[in-house]
Coordinates of C-alpha atoms and ligand atoms in Angstrom, one line a residue:
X1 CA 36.5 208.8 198.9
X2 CA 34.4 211.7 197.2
X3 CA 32.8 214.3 199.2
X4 CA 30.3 217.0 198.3
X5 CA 31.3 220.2 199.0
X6 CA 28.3 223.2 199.8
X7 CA 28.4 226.6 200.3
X8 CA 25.8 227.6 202.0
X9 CA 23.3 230.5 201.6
X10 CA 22.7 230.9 197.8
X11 CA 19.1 231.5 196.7
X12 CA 17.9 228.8 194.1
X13 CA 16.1 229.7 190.5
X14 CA 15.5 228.3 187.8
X15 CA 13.9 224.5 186.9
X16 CA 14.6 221.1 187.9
X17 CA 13.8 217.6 186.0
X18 CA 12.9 214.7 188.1
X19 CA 14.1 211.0 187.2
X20 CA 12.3 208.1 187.4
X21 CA 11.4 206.4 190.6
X22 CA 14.1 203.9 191.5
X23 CA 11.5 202.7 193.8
X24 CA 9.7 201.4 190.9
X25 CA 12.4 200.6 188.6
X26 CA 14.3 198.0 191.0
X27 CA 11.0 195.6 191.5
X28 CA 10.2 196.2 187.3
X29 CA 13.5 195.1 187.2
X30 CA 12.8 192.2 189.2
X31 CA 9.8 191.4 187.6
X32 CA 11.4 191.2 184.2
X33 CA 12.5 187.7 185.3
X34 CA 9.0 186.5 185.1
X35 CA 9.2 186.2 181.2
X36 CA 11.7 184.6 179.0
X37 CA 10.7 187.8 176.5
X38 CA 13.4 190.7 176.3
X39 CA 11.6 193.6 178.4
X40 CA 12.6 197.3 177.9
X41 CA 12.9 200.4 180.9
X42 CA 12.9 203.8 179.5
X43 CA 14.1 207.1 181.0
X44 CA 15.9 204.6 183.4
X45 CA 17.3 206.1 186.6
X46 CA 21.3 205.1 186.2
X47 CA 21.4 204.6 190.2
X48 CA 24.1 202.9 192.3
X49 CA 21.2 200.4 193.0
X50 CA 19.6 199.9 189.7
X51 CA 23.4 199.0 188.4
X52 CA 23.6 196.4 191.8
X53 CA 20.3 194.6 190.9
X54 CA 21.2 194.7 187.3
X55 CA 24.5 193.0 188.4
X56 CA 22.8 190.4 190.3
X57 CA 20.4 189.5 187.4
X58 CA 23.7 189.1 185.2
X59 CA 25.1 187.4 188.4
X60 CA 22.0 184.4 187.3
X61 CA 22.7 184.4 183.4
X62 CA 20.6 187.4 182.3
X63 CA 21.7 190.0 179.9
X64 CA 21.4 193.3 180.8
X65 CA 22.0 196.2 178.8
X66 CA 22.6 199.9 180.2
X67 CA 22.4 202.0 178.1
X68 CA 23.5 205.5 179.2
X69 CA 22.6 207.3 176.1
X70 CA 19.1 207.3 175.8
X71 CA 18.7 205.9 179.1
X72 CA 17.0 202.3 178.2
X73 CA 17.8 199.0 180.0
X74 CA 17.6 195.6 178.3
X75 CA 16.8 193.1 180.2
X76 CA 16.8 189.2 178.8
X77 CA 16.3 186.6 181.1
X78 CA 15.9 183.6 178.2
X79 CA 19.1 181.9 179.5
X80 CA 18.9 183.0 183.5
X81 CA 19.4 179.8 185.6
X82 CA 18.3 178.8 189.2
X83 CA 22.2 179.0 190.3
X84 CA 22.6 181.3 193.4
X85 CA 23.0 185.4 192.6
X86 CA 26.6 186.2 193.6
X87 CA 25.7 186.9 197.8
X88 CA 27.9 190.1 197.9
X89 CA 25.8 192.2 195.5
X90 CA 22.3 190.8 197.5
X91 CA 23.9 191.7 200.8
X92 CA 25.0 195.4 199.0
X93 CA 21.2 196.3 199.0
X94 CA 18.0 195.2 200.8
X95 CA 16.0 195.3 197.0
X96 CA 17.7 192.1 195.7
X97 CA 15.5 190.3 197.6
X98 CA 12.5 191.3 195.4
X99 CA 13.7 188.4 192.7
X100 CA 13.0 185.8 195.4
X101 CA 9.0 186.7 194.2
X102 CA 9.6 186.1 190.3
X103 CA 12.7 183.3 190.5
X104 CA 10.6 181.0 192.5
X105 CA 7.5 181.8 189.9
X106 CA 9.7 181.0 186.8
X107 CA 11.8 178.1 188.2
X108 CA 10.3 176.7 191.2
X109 CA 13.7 176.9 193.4
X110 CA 15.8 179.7 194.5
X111 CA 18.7 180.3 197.1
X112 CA 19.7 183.5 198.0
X113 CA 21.6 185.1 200.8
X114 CA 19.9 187.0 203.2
X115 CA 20.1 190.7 201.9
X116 CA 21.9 193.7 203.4
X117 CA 20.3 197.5 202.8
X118 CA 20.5 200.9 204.3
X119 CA 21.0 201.0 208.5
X120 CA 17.8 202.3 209.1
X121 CA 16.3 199.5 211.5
X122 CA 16.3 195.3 211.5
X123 CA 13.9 195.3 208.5
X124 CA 13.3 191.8 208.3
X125 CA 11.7 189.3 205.6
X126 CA 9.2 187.5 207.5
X127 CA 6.2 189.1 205.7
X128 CA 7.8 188.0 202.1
X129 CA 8.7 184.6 203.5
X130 CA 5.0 184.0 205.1
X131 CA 3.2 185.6 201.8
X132 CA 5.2 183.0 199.7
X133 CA 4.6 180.0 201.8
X134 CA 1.2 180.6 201.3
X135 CA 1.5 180.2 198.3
X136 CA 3.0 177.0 198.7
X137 CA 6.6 177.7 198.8
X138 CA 8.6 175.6 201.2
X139 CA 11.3 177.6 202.7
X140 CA 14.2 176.8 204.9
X141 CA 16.4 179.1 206.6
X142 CA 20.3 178.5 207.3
X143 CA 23.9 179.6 207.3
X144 CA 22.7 183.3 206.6
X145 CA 20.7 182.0 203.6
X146 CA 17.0 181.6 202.1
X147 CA 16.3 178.4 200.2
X148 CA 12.3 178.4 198.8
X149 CA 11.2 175.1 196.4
X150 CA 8.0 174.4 195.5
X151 CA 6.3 172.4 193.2
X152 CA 3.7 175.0 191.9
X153 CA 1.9 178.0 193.1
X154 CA -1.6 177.8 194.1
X155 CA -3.3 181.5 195.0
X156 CA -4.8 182.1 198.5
X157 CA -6.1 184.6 200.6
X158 CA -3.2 186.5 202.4
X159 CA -3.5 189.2 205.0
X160 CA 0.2 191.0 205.7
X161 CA 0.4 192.1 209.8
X162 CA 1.8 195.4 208.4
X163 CA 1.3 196.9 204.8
X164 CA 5.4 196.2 203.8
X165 CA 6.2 197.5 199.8
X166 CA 8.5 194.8 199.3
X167 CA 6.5 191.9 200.6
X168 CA 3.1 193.6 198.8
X169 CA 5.5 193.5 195.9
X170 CA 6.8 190.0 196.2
X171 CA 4.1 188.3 196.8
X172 CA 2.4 189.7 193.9
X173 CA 4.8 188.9 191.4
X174 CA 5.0 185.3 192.4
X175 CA 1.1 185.0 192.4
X176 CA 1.1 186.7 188.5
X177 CA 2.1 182.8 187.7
X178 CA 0.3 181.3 190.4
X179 CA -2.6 178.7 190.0
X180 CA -5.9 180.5 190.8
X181 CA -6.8 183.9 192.9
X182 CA -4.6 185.3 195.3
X183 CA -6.1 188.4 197.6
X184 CA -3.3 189.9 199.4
X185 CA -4.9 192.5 202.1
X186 CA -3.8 195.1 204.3
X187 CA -1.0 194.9 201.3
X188 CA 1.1 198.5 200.7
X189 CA -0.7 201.2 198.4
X190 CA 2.1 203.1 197.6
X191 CA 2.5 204.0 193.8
X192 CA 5.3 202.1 192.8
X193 CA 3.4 199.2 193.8
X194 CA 0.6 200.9 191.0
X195 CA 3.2 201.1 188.9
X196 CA 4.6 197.5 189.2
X197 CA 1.4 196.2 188.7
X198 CA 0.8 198.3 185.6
X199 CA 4.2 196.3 184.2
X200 CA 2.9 193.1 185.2
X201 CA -0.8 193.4 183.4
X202 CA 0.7 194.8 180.1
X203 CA 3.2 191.6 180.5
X204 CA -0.1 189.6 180.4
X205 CA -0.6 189.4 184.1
X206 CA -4.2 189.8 185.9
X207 CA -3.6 192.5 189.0
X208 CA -7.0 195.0 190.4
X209 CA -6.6 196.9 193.3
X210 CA -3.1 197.6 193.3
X211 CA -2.7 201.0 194.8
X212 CA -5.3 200.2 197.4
X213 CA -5.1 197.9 200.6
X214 CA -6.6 194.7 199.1
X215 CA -4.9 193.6 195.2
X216 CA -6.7 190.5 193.5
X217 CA -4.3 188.5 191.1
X218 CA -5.6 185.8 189.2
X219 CA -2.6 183.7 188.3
X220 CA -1.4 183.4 184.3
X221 CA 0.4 180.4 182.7
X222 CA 3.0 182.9 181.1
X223 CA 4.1 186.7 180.9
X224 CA 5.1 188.2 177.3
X225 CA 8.6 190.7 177.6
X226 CA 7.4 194.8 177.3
X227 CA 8.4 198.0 177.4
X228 CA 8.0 200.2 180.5
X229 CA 8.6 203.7 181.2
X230 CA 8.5 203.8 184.9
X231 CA 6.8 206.4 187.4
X232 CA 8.5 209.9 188.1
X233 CA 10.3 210.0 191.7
X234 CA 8.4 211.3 194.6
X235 CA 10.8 211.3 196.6
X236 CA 13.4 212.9 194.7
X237 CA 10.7 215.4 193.7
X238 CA 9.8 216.1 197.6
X239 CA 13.8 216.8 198.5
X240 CA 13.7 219.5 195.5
X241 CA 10.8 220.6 197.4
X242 CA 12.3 221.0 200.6
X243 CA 15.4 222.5 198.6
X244 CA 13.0 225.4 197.9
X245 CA 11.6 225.9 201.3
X246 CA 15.1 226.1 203.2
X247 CA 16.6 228.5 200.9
X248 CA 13.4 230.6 200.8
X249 CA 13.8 230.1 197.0
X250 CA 11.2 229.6 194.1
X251 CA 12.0 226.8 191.5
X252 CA 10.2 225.0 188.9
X253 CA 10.4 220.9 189.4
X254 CA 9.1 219.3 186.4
X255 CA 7.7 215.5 186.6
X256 CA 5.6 215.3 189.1
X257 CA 2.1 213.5 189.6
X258 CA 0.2 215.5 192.3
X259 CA -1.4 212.6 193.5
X260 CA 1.7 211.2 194.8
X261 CA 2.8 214.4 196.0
X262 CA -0.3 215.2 198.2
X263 CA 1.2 214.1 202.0
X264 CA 4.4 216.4 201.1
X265 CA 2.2 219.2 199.7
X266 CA 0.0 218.8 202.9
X267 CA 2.6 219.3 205.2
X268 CA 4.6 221.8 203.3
X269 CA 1.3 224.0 202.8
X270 CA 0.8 223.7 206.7
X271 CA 4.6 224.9 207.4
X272 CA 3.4 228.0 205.0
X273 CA 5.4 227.2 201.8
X274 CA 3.4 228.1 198.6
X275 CA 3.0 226.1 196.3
X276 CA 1.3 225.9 192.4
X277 CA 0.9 222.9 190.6
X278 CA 0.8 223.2 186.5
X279 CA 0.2 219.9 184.8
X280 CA 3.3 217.6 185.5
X281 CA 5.0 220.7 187.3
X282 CA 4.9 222.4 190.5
X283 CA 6.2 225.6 191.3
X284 CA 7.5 225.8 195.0
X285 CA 8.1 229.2 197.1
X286 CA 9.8 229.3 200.2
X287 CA 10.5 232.8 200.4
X288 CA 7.8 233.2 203.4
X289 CA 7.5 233.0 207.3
X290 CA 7.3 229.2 208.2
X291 CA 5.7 227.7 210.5
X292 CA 6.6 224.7 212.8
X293 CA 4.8 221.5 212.0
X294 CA 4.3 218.0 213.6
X295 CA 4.8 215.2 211.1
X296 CA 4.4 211.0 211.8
X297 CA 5.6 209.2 209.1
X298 CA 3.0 206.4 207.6
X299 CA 2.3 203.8 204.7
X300 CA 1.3 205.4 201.8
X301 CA -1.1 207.7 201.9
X302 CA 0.6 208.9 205.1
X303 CA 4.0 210.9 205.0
X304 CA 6.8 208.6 203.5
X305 CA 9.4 207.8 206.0
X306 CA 11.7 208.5 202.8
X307 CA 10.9 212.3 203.6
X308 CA 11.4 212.6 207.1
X309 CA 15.1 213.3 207.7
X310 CA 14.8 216.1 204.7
X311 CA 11.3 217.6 206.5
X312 CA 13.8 217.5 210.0
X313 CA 16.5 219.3 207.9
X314 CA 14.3 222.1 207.0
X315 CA 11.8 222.3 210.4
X316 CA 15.4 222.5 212.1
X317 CA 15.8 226.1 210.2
X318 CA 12.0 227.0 211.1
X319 CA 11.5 229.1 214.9
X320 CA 9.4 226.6 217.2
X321 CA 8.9 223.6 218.4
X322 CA 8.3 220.8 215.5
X323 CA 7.6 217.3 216.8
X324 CA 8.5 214.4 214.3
X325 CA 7.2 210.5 215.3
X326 CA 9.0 207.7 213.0
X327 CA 6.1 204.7 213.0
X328 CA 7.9 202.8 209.7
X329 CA 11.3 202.5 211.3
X330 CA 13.0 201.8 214.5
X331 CA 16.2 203.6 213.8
X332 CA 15.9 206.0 211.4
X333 CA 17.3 209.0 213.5
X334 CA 21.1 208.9 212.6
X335 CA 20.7 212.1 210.6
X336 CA 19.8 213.7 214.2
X337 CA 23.9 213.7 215.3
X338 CA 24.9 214.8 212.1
X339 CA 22.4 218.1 212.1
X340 CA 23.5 218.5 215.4
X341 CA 27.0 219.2 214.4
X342 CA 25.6 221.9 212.2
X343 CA 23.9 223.7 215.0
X344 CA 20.2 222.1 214.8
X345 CA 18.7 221.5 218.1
X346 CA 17.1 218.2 218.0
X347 CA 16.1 215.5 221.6
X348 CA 15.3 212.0 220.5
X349 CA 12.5 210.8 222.7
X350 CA 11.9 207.3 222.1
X351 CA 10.1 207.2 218.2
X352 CA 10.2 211.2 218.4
X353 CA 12.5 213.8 217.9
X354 CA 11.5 217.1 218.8
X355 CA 13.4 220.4 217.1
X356 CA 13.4 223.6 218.3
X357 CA 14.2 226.0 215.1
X358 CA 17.2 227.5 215.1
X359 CA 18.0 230.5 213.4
X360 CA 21.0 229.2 211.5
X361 CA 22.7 225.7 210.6
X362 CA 26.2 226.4 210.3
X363 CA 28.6 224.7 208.0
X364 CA 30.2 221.4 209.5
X365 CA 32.0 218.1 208.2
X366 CA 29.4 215.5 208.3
X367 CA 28.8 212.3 207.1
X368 CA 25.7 210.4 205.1
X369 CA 24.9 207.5 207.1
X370 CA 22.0 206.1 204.7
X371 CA 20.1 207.8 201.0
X372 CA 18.1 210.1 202.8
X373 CA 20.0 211.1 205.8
X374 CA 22.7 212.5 202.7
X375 CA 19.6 214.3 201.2
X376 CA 19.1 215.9 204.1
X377 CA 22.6 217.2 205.3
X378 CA 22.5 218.5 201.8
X379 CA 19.5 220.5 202.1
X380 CA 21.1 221.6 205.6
X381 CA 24.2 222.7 204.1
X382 CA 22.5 224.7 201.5
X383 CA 20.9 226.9 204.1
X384 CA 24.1 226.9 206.8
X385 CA 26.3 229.7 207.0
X386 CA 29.7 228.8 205.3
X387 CA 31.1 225.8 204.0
X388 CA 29.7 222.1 204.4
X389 CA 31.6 218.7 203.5
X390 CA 29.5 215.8 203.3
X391 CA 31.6 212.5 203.1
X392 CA 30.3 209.2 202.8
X393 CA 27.8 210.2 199.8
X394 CA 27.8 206.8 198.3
X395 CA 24.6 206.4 200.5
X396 CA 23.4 209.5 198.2
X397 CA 24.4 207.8 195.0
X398 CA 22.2 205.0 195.5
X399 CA 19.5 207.0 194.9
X400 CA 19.9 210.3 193.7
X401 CA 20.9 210.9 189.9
X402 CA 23.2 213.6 189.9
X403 CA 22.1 215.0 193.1
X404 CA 24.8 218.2 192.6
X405 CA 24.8 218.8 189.1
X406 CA 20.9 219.1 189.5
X407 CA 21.4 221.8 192.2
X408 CA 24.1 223.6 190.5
X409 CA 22.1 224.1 187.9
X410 CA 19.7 225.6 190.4
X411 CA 22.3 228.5 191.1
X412 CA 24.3 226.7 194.6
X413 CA 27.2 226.7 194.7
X414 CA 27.3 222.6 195.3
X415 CA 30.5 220.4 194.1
X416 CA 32.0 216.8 194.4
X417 CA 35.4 216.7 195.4
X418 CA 37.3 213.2 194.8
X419 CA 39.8 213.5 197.2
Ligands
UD1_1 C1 10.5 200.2 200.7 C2 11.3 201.3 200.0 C3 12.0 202.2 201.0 C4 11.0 202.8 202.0 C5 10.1 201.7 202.6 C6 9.0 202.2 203.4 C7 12.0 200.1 198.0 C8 13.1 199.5 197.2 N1 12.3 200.6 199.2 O1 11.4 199.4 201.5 O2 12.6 203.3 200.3 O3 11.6 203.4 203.0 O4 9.5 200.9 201.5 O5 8.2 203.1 202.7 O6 10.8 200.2 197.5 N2 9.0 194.7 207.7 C9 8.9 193.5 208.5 N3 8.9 192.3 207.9 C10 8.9 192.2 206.5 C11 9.1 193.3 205.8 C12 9.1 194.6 206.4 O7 8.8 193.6 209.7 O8 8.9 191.1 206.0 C13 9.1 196.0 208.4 C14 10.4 196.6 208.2 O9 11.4 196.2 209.1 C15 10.1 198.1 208.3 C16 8.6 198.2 207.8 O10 8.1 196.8 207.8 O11 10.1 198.5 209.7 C17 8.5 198.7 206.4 O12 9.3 198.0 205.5 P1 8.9 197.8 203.9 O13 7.6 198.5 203.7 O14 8.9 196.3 203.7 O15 10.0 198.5 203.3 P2 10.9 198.0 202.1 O16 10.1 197.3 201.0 O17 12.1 197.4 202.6

């Protein structure tokens, strides 16, 4: 088992380049299966979960190429059959579950197992499955597994109860090849949907209003293979940020779009961090006086739920009270015990946590229990007096390239130990 090691209390300088948005890449991914065509991903994020739902598209017959070099994925789907995807990859990661959208599209029948993903709440499928079956999908449930047939896809008007990426994003791919006009409204707006859709329409597809609450799709007969270079991470980019504003540091991130940034700018403005954006750059100093903030997490626009255990991580280090409300998911706290070990003061109170600042986290043995929670006992550590181990950081893996290497070169002193 590998651990990262931190120890705590080093300034960071210097610049940091931001991946691409795995976010973005696993649904592109997914959607490749909508054409027989070979389609391309440049400056690919090489993730723990982009290599699982590559695996599972291999798992159906597709060949996909990684390669590391120059950071390009092939993907051909020309011989990918209806057969099952191998159910212990799918259960490894909640994402599989965005081929159900473009297997049913390209082959009218699909069985997968129901997938598995971070343990941040029940998250289940029902807005995919109802989306789909209004489409005319027929699906039956059993035995831990989902089995959709239809004979074809005919649009229709859908309205989702809640504004879910993966559903927006399912739905959407299976409607590219649908007969007719689908609407989907209330559907997500966060920018990897953008970007998805941006894949989609230069594969031949006909997507408006993606990026907004209502997307019109008028189905295609067939999608041509392309090349993609997905969106830059906001997520990674925000936890950079919040790297800067717990070490009172000033760094350089480079590959940003201040668009997507705005809710973490907002709130990291309000705490008192300053902040200068220059083209695809920002340039973040922490070295002030903060300032406790409230945040709730929301759909996009609203403050990503992906940023909330980092934002807790650094309003633990910040004198006052800071009240943070989780509206996305049900049990997305787990960080909490861990930053408690390392002296943050932190009462759950039913969908809030409420932090009183401390002065200092102190270094503690601690444990990633999902992607983010990791982040943040990172960013913790790297502000805590002495030495932090972090086990479990596989959660990290799956979405962080590099994560340590990319803060070394910051100046931390940050290492992975295989033990
Ligand atoms: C995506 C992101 C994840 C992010 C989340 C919310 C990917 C690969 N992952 O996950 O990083 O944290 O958006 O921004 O893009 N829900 C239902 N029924 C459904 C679907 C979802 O009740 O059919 C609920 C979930 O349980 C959860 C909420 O809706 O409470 C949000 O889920 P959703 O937006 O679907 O998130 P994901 O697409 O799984």
């Amino acid at each position: 088992m590998e651990k990262i090691i931190v120890k705590g209390g080093c300034k960071l300088s210097g610049e940091v380049n931001i991946s691409s948005a795995k976010n973005s890449v696993l649904p592109i991914i997914a959607a490749s299966i909508l054409s027989g065509d070979k389609c391309y991903i440049r400056n690919a994020p090489m993730l723990e979960d982009v290599l699982v739902i590559c695996d599972v598209l291999r798992s159906l017959n597709a060949e996909v190429n990684i390669n590391r070099t120059n950071n390009i994925i092939t993907i051909d789907t020309s011989k990918a059959c209806t057969g099952e995807p191998n159910p212990e990859l799918v259960r490894k990661m909640r994402a599989s579950f965005l081929i159900m959208g473009p297997m049913i599209a390209r082959f009218g029948k699909f069985r997968i197992s129901l997938p598995g993903g971070c343990n941040i709440g029940t998250r289940p499928i029902d807005l995919h499955l109802k989306g789909l079956t209004a489409l005319g999908v027929k699906i039956k449930l059993g035995h831990g597994y989902v089995e959709a047939n239809t004979n074809k896809l005919i649009g229709n008007k859908i309205y989702l109860d809640f504004p879910s990426v993966g559903a927006t994003e399912n739905i959407m791919m299976a409607a590219a090849l649908a007969e007719g006009e689908t609407t989907i409204e209330n559907a997500a707006a966060e920018p990897e949907i953008e970007d998805l859709a941006h894949f989609l329409n230069s594969m031949g597809a006909k997507i408006k209003g993606a990026g907004t609450d209502t997307i019109k799709i008028s189905g295609v007969k067939e999608l041509k293979g392309v090349t993609h270079t997905p969106i830059y991470d906001r997520i990674e980019a925000g936890t950079f940020m919040v790297a800067a504003a717990i070490t009172k540091s000033k760094i350089k991130i480079n590959g940003i779009m201040e668009e997507h940034m705005k809710p973490v700018i907002a709130k990291l403005t309000e705490c008192g961090v300053a902040m200068e954006i220059q083209g695809e750059s920002i340039i973040v100093d922490g070295d002030r006086d903060l300032r406790p903030v409230d945040i709730k997490t929301m759909p996009y626009p609203g403050f990503p739920t992906d940023m909330q255990a980092q934002m807790m991580a650094l309003l633990s280090t910040v004198k006052g009270t800071s009240i943070i409300t989780e509206t996305i998911f049900e049990n997305r706290y787990m960080h909490v015990g861990e930053l408690k070990r390392m002296g943050a003061e932190i009462k759950i109170e039913g969908r809030s946590a409420v932090i009183e600042g401390v002065d200092r986290l102190c270094g503690a043995e601690v444990k990633a229990t999902d992607l983010r929670a990791g982040a943040a006992l990172i960013l913790a550590a790297l502000s805590a007096e002495g030495v932090t181990a972090i086990g479990d950081i596989y959660h990290i893996d799956r979405g962080y390239v590099e994560i340590e290497k990319k803060i070394q070169m910051l100046g931390a002193d940050i290492r992975r130990l295989k033990e």
